[in-house]
mmCIF file of C-alpha atoms in Angstrom:
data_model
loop_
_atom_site.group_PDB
_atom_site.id
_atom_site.type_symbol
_atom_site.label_atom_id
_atom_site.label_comp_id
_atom_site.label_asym_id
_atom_site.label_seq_id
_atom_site.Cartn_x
_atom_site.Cartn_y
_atom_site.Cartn_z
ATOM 1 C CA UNK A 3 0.000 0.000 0.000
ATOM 2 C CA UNK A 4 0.968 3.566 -0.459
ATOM 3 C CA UNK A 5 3.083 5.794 2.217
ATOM 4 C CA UNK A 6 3.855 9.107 2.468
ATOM 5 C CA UNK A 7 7.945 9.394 2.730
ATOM 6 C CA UNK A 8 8.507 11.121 5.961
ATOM 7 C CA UNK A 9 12.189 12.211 7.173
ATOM 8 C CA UNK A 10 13.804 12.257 9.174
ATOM 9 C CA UNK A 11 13.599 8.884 10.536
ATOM 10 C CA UNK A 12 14.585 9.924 13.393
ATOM 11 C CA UNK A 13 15.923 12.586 15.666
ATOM 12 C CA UNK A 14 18.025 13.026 18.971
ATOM 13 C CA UNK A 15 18.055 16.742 20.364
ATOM 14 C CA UNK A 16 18.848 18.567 23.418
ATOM 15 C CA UNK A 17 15.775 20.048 25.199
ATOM 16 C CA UNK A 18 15.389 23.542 24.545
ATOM 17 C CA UNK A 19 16.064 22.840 20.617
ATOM 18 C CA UNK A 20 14.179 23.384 17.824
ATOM 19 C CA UNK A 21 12.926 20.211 15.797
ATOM 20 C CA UNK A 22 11.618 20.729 11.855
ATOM 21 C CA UNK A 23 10.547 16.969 10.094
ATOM 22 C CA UNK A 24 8.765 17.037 6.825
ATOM 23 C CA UNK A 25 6.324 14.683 4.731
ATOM 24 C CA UNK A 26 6.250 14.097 0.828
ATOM 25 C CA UNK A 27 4.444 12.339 -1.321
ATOM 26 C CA UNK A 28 4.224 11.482 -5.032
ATOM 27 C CA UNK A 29 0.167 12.340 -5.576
ATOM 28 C CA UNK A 30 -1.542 15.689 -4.447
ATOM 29 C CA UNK A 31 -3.532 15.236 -1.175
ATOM 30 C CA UNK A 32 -6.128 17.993 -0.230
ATOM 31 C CA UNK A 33 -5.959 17.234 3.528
ATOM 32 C CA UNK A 34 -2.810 17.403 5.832
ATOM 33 C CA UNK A 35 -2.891 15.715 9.311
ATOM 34 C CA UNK A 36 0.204 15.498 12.208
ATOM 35 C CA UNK A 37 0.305 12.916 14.853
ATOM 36 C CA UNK A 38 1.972 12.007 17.927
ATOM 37 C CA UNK A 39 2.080 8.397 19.151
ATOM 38 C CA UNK A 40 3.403 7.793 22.612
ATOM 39 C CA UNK A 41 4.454 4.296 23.679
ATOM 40 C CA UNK A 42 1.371 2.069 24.312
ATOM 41 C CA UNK A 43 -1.215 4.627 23.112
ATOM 42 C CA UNK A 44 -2.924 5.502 20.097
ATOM 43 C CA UNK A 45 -1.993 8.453 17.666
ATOM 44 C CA UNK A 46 -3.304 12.097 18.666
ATOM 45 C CA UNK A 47 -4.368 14.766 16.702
ATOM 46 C CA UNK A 48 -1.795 17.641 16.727
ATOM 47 C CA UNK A 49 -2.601 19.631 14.019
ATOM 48 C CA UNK A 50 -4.970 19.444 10.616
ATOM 49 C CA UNK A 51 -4.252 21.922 7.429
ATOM 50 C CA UNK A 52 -7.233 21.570 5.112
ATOM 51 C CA UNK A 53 -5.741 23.719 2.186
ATOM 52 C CA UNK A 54 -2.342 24.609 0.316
ATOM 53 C CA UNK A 55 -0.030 27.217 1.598
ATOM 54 C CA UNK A 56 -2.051 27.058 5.093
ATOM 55 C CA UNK A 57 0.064 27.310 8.246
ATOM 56 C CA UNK A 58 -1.398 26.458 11.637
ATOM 57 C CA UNK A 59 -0.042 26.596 15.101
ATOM 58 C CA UNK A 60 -0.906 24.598 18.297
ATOM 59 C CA UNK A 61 1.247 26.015 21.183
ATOM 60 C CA UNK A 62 4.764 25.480 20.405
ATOM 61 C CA UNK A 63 3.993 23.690 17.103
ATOM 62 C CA UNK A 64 3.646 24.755 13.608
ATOM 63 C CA UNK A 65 2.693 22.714 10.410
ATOM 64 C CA UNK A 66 2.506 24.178 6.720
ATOM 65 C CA UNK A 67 0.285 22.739 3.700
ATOM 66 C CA UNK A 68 2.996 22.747 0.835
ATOM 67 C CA UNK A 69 1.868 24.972 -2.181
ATOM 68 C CA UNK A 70 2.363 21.636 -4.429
ATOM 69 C CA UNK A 71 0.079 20.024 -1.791
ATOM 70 C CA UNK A 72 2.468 17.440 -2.208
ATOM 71 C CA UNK A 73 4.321 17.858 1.191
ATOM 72 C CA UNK A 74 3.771 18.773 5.234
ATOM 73 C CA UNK A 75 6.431 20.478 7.399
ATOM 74 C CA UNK A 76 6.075 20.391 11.213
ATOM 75 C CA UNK A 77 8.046 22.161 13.522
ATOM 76 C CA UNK A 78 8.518 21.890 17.151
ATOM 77 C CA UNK A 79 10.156 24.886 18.822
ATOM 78 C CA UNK A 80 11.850 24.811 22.353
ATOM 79 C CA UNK A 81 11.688 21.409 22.758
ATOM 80 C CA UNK A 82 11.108 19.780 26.246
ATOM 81 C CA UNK A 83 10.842 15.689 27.507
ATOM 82 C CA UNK A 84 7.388 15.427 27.072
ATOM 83 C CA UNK A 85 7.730 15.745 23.053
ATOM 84 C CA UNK A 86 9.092 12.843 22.984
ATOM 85 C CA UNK A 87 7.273 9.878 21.086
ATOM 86 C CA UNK A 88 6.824 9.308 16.950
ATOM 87 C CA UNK A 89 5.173 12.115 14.872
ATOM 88 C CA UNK A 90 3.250 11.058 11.900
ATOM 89 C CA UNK A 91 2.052 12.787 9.283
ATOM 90 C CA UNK A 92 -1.217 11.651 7.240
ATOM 91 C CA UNK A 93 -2.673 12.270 3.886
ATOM 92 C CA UNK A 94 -6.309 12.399 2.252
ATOM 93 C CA UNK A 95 -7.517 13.404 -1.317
ATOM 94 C CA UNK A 96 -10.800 13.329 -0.378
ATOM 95 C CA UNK A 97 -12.812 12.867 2.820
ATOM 96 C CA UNK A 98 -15.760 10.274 1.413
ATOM 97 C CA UNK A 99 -13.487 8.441 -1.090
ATOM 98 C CA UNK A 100 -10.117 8.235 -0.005
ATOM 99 C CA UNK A 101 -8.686 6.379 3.050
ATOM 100 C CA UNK A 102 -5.965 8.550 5.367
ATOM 101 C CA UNK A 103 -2.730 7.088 4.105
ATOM 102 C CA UNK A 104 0.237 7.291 7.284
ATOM 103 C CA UNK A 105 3.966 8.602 6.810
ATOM 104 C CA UNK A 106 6.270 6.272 7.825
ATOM 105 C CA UNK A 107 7.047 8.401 11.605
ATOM 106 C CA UNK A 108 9.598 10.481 12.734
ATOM 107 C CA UNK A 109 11.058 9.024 16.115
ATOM 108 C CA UNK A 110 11.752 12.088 18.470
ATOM 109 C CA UNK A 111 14.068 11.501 21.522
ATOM 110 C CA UNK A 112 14.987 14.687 23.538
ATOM 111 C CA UNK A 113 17.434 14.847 26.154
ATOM 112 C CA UNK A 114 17.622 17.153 29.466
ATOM 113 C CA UNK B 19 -15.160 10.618 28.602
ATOM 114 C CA UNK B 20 -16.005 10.741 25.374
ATOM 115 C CA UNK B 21 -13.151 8.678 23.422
ATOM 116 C CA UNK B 22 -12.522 5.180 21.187
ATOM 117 C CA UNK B 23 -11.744 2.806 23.454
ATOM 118 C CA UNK B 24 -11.232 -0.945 22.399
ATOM 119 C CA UNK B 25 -10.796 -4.177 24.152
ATOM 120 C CA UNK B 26 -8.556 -6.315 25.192
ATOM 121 C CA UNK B 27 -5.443 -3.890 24.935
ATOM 122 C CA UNK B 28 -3.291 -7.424 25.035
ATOM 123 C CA UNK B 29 -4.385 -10.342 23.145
ATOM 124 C CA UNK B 30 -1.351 -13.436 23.409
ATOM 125 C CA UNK B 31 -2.890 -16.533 21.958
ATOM 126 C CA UNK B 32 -1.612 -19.648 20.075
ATOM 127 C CA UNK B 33 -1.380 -19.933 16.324
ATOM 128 C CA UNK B 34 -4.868 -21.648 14.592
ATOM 129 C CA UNK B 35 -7.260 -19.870 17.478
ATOM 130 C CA UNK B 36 -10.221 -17.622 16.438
ATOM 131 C CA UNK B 37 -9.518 -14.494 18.257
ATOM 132 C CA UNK B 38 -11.969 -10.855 18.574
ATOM 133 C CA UNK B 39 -11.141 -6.989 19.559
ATOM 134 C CA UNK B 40 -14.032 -5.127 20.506
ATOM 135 C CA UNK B 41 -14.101 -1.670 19.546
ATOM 136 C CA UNK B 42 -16.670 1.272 20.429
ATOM 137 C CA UNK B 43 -16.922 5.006 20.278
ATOM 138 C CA UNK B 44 -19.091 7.686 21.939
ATOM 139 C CA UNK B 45 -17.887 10.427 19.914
ATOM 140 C CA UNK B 46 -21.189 10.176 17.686
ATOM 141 C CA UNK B 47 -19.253 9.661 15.004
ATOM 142 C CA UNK B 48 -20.670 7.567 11.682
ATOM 143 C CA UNK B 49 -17.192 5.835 10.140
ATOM 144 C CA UNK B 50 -14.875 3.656 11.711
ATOM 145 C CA UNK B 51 -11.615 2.459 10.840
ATOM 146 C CA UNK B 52 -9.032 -0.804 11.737
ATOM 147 C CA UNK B 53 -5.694 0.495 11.022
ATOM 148 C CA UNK B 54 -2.894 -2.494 11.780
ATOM 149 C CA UNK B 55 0.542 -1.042 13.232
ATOM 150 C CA UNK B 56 3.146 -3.243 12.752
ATOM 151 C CA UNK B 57 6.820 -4.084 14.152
ATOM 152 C CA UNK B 58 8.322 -1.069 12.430
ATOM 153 C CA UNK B 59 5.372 1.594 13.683
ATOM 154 C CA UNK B 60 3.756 1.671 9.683
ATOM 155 C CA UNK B 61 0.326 2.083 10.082
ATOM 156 C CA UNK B 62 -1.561 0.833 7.619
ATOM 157 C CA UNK B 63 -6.079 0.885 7.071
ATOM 158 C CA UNK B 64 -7.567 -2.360 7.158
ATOM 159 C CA UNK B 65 -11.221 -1.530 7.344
ATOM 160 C CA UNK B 66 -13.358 1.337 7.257
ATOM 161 C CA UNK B 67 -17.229 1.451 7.905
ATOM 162 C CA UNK B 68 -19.610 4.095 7.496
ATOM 163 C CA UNK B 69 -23.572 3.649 9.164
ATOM 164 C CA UNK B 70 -22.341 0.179 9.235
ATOM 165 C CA UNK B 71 -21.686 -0.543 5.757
ATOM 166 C CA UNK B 72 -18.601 -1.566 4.936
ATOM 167 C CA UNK B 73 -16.691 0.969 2.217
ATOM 168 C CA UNK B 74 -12.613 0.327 2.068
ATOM 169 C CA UNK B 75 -11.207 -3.115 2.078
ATOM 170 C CA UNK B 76 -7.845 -2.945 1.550
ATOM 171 C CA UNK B 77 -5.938 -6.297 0.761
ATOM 172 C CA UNK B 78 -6.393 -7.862 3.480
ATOM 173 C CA UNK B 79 -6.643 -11.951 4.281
ATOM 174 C CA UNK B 80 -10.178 -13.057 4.382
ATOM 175 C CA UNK B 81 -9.369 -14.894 7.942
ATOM 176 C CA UNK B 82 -9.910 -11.135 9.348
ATOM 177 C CA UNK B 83 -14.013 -10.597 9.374
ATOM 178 C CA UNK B 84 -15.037 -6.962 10.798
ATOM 179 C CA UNK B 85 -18.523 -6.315 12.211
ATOM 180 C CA UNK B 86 -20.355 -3.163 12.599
ATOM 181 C CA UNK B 87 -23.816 -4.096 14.590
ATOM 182 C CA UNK B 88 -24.684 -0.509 14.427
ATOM 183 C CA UNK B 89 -22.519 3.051 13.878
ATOM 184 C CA UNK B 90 -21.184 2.906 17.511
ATOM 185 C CA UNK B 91 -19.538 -0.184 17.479
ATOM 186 C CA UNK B 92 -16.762 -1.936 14.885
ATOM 187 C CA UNK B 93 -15.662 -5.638 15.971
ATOM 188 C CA UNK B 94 -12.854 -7.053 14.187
ATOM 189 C CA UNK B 95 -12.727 -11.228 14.200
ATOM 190 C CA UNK B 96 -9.558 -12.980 13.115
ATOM 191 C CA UNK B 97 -9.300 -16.749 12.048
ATOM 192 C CA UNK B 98 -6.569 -19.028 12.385
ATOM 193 C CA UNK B 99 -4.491 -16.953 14.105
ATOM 194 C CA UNK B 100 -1.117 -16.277 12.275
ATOM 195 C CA UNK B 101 2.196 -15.560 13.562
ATOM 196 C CA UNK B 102 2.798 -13.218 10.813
ATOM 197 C CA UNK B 103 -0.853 -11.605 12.643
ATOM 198 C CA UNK B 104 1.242 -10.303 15.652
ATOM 199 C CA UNK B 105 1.033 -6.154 15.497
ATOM 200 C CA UNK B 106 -0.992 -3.772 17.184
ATOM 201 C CA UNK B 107 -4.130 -3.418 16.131
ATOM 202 C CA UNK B 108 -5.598 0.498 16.397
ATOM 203 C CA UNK B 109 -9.125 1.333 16.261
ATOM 204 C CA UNK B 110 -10.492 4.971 15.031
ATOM 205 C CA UNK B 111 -13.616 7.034 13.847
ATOM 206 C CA UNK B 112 -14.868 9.857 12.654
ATOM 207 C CA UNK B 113 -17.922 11.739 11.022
ATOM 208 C CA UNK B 114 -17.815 11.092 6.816
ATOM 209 C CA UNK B 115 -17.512 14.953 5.742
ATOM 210 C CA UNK B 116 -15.265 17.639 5.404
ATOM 211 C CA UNK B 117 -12.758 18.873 8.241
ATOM 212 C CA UNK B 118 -12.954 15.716 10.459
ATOM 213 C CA UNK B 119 -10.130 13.836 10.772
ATOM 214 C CA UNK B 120 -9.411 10.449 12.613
ATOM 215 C CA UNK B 121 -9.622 9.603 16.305
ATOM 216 C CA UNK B 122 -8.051 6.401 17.669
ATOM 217 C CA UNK B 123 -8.095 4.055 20.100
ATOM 218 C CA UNK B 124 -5.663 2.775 22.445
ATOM 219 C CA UNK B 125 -4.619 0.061 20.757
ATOM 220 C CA UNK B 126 -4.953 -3.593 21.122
ATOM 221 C CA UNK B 127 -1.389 -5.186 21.516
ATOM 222 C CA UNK B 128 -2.090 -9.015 19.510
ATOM 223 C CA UNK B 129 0.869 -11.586 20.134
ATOM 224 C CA UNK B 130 0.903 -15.152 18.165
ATOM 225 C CA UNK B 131 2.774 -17.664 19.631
#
């Protein structure tokens, strides 16, 4: 099945860093989603983007819709322990055809 | 609290059993999903429902049966339990229209043996 190439992989920063990952894909999607997983729990909702160019914030994070609607950026700023845990990003062309296709994650480790 | 949850959140069982996860939301939502999370954290749709008819399918062995007995509730029933069936299996829902995306379960942790 499709997935949306998401980079980096994974990242180890100092708390009080900033953290950028990014999502791309080969289609256009016309929804944007970011997720965080922590261990033993289900994915939550960070932040949604509905149309190109749009750039939303929730507290200390920011996520763009790319122009080409072909990629997501999410940024973390100031980074502390509790962002720790695997950020996805998640696509959809359209909300009553299309399933929500998952990145691959970004693994975020932060140390004090 | 209004949430997905689904049950059991650990499943270990024995390769050739007949094995269910229970899954219900009070969200009021009208879709639900099965999304399948495997070893290397890909998340991948199984199943998706909407007023209890089923509308994706993805590729997906026919040993794994979902059951929606009405919009608030999406079983999933899996035959012959594989060992390649071991993942974590992740519940979600959400209303079929514009601006609504996905909320998910807990996650039910499924080990073959």
């Amino acid at each position: 099945g499709q997935q949306l190439n998401q980079s980096p992989q994974s990242m180890f920063i100092q708390e009080g860093e900033d953290v950028s990952m990014n999502c791309t894909s080969s289609s256009i999607f016309n929804t944007w989603l970011w997720y965080k997983q922590d261990p033993g729990e289900g994915p939550v909702l960070l932040i949604a983007l509905y149309k190109a160019g749009e750039l939303t914030s929730n507290g200390r994070l920011t996520a763009q819709f790319g122009i080409t609607r072909k990629d997501s950026f999410l940024n973390i700023s100031a980074s502390i322990p509790s962002d720790v845990g695997i950020y996805f990003c998640a696509g959809q062309k359209s909300y009553n055809t299309d399933k929500l296709i998952f990145g691959t994650g970004t693994r975020l480790q932060v140390f004090p | 609290d209004t949430a997905v949850s689904q049950t059991p959140k650990y499943l270990v069982t024995q390769m050739g059993n007949d094995k269910s996860i229970k899954c219900e939301q009070n969200l009021g939502h009208d879709t639900m999903y099965w999304y399948k999370q495997d070893s290397k954290k890909f998340l991948k749709i199984m199943f998706s429902y909407n007023n209890k008819e089923l509308i994706i399918n993805e590729t997906v062995p026919n040993r794994f049966s979902p059951k929606s007995p009405d919009k608030a509730h999406l079983n999933l029933h899996i035959n012959s339990l594989e060992l390649g069936d071991s993942a974590v299996y992740f519940c979600a829902s959400s209303r079929r229209q514009e601006r609504s995306p996905l909320h998910f379960g807990n996650g039910t942790r499924l080990t073959v043996t």
